[in-house]
PDB file of C-alpha atoms in Angstrom:
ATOM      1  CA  UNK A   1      -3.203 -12.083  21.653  1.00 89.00           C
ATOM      2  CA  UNK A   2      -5.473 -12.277  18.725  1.00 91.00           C
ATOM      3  CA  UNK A   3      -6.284  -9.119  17.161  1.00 95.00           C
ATOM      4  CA  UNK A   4      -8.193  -8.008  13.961  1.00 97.00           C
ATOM      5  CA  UNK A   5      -7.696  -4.638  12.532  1.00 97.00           C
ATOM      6  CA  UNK A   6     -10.048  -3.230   9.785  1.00 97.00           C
ATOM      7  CA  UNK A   7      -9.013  -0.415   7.612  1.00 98.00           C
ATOM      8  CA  UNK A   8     -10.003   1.153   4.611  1.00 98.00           C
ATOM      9  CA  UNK A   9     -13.437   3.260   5.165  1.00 98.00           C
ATOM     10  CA  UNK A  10     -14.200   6.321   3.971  1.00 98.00           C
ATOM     11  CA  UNK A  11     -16.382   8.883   1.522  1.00 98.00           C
ATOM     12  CA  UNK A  12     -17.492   7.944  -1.550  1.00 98.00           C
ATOM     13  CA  UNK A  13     -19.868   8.638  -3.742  1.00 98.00           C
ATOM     14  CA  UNK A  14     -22.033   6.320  -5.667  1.00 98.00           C
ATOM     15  CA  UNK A  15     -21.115   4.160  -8.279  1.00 98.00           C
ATOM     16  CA  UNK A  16     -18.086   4.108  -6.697  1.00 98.00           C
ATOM     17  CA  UNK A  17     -15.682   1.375  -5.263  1.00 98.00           C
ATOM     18  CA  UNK A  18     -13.655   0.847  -2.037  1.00 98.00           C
ATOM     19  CA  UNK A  19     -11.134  -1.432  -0.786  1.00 98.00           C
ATOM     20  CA  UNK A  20     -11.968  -2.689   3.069  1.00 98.00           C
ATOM     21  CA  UNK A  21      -8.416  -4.440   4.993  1.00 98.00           C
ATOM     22  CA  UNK A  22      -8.224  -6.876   7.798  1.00 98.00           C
ATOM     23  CA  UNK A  23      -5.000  -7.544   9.096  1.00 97.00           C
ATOM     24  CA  UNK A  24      -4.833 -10.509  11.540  1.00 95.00           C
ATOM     25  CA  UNK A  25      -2.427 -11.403  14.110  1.00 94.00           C
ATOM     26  CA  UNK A  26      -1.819 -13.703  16.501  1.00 93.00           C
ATOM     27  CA  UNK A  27      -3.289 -16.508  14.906  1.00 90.00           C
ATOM     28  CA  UNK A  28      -0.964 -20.130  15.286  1.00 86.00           C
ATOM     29  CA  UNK A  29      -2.255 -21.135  11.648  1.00 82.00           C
ATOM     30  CA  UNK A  30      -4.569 -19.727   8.938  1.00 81.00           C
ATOM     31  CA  UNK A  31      -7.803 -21.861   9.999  1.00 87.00           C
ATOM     32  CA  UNK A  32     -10.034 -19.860  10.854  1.00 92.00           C
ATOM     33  CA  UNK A  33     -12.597 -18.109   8.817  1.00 96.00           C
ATOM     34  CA  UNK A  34     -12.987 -13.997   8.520  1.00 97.00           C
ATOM     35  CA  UNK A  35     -16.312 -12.192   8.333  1.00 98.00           C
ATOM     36  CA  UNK A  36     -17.279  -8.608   7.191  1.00 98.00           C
ATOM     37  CA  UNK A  37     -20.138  -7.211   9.254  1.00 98.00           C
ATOM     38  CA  UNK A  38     -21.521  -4.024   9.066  1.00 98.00           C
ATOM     39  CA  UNK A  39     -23.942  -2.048  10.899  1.00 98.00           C
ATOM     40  CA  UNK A  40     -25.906   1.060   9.794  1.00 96.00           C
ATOM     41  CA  UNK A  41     -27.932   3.648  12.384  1.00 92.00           C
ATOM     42  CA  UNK A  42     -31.193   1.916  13.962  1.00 94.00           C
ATOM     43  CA  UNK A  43     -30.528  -1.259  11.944  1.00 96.00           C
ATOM     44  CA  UNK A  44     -29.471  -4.667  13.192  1.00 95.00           C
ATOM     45  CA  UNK A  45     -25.711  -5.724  12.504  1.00 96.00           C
ATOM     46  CA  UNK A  46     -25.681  -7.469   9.030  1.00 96.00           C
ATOM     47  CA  UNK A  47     -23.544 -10.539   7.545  1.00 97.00           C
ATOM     48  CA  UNK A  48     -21.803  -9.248   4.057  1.00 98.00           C
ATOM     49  CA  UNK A  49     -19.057 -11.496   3.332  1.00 98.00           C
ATOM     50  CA  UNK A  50     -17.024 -14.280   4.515  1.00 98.00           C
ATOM     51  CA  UNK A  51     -14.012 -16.556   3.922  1.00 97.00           C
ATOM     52  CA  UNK A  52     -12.275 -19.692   5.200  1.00 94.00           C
ATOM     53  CA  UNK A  53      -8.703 -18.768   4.985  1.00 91.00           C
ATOM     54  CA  UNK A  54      -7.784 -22.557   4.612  1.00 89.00           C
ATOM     55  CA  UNK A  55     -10.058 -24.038   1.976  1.00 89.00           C
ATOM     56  CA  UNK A  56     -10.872 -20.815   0.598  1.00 89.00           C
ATOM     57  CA  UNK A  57     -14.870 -20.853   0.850  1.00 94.00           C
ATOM     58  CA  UNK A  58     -16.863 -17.531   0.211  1.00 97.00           C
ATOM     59  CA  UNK A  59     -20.412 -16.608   0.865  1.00 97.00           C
ATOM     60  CA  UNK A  60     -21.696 -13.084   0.127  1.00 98.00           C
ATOM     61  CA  UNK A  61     -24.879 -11.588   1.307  1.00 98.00           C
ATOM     62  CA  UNK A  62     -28.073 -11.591  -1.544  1.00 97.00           C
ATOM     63  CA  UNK A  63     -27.394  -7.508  -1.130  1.00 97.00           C
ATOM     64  CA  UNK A  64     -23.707  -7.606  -2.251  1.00 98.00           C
ATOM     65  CA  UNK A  65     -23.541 -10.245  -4.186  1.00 98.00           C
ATOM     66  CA  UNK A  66     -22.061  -9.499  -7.516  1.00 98.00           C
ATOM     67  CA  UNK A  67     -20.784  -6.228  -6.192  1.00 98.00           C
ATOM     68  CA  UNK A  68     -18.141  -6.860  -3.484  1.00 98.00           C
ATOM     69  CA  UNK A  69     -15.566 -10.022  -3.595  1.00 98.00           C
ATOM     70  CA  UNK A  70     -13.859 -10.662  -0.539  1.00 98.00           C
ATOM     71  CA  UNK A  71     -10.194 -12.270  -0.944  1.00 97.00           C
ATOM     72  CA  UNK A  72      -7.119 -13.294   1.746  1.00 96.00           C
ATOM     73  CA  UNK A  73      -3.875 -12.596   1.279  1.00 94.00           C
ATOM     74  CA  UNK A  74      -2.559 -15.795   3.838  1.00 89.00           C
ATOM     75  CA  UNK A  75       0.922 -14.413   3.553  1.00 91.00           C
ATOM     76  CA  UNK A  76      -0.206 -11.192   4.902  1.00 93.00           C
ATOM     77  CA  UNK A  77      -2.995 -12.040   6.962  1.00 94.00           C
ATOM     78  CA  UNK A  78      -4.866  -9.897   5.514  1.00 96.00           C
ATOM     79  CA  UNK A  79      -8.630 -10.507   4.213  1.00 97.00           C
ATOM     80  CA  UNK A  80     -10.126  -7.642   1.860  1.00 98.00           C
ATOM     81  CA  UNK A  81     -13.219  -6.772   0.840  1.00 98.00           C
ATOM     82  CA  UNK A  82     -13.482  -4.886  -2.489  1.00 98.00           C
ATOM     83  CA  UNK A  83     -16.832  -3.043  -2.448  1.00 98.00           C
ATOM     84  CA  UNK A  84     -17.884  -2.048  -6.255  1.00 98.00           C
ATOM     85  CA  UNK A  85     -21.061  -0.106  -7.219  1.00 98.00           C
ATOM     86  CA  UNK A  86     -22.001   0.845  -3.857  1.00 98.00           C
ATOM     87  CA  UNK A  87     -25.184   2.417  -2.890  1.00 98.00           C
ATOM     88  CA  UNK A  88     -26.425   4.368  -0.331  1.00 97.00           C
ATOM     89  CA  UNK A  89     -27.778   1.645   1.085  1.00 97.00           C
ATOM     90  CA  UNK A  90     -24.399   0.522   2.082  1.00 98.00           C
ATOM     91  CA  UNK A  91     -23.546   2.780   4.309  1.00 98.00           C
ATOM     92  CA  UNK A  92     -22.730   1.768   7.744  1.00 98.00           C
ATOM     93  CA  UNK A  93     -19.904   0.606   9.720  1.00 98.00           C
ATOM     94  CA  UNK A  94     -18.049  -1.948   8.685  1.00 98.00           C
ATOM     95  CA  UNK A  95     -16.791  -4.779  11.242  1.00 98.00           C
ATOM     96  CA  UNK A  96     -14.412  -7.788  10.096  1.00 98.00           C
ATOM     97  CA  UNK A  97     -14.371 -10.866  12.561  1.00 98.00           C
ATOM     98  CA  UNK A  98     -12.885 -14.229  13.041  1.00 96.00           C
ATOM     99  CA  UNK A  99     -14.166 -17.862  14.022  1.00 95.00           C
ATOM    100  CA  UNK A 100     -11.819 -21.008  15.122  1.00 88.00           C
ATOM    101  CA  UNK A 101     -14.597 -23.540  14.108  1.00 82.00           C
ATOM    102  CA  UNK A 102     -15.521 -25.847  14.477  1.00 86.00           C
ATOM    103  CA  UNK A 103     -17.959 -24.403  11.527  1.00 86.00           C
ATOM    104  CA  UNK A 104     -16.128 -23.660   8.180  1.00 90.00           C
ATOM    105  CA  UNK A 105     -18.350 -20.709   7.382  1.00 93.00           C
ATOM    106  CA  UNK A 106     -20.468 -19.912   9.871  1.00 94.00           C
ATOM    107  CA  UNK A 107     -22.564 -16.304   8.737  1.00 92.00           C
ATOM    108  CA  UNK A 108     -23.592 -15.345  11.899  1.00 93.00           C
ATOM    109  CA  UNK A 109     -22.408 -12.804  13.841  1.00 93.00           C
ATOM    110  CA  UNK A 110     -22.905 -14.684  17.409  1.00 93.00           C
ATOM    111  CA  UNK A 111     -20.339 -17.645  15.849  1.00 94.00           C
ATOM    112  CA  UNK A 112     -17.642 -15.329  15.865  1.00 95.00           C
ATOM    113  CA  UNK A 113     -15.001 -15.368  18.652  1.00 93.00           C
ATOM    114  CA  UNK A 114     -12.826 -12.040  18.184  1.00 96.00           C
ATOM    115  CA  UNK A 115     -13.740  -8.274  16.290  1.00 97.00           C
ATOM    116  CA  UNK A 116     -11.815  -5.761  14.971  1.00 95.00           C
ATOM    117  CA  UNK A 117     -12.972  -2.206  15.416  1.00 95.00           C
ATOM    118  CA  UNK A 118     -14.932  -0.643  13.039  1.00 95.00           C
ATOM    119  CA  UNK A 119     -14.549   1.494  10.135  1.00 98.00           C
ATOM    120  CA  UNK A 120     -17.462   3.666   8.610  1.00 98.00           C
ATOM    121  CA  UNK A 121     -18.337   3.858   4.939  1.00 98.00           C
ATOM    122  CA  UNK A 122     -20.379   6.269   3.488  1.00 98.00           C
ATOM    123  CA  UNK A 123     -21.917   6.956   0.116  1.00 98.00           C
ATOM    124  CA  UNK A 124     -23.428   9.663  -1.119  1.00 97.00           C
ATOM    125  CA  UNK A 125     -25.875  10.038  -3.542  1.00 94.00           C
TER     126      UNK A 125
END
């Protein structure tokens, strides 16, 4: 069974940086693409990053860009998301999720066939 598991949430304050994880498994090769999602209180879910584990594509989100760089490790399967300079505006909880194509990139949220659960990040002020 396919199954995503995002780590790495937590406290911080801002300025600060994180590291998000998402360790993949039961994937039969490394084509597929990852997505970080995240979701704060009352808002809708919003795209932040994303990566084609085979030809190594990124997009970020206008709000991140410059600030987080998402990365795989295909030995690991692991995709991370290092989150620098956050703001409180980044709070929320954090989703990473995977798509089998046919799409190389897709950014949206309904394109994606399996989740992992959640993790929350918070920043103070």
């Amino acid at each position: 069974d396919v199954q995503l598991q995002a780590s790495g949430g937590g406290l911080v304050q801002a300025g600060g940086s994180l590291r998000l994880s998402c360790a993949a498994s039961g994937f039969t090769d490394d084509d597929y693409a990852i997505g970080w999602f995240r979701q704060a209180p009352g808002k809708e879910r919003e795209g932040v990053s994303f990566i084609n584990r085979s030809y190594g594509r990124t997009h970020y989100a206008d709000s991140v860009k410059g600030r987080f760089t998402i990365s795989s490790d295909n030995a690991k399967n692991t995709v991370y998301l290092q989150m620098n300079s956050l703001k409180p505006e980044d709070t929320a909880v954090y989703y990473c999720a995977a798509d089998l194509g046919p799409q190389i990139l897709p950014t949206m949220w309904d394109e994606y066939d399996y989740w992992g659960q959640g993790t929350l990040v918070t920043v103070s002020s």
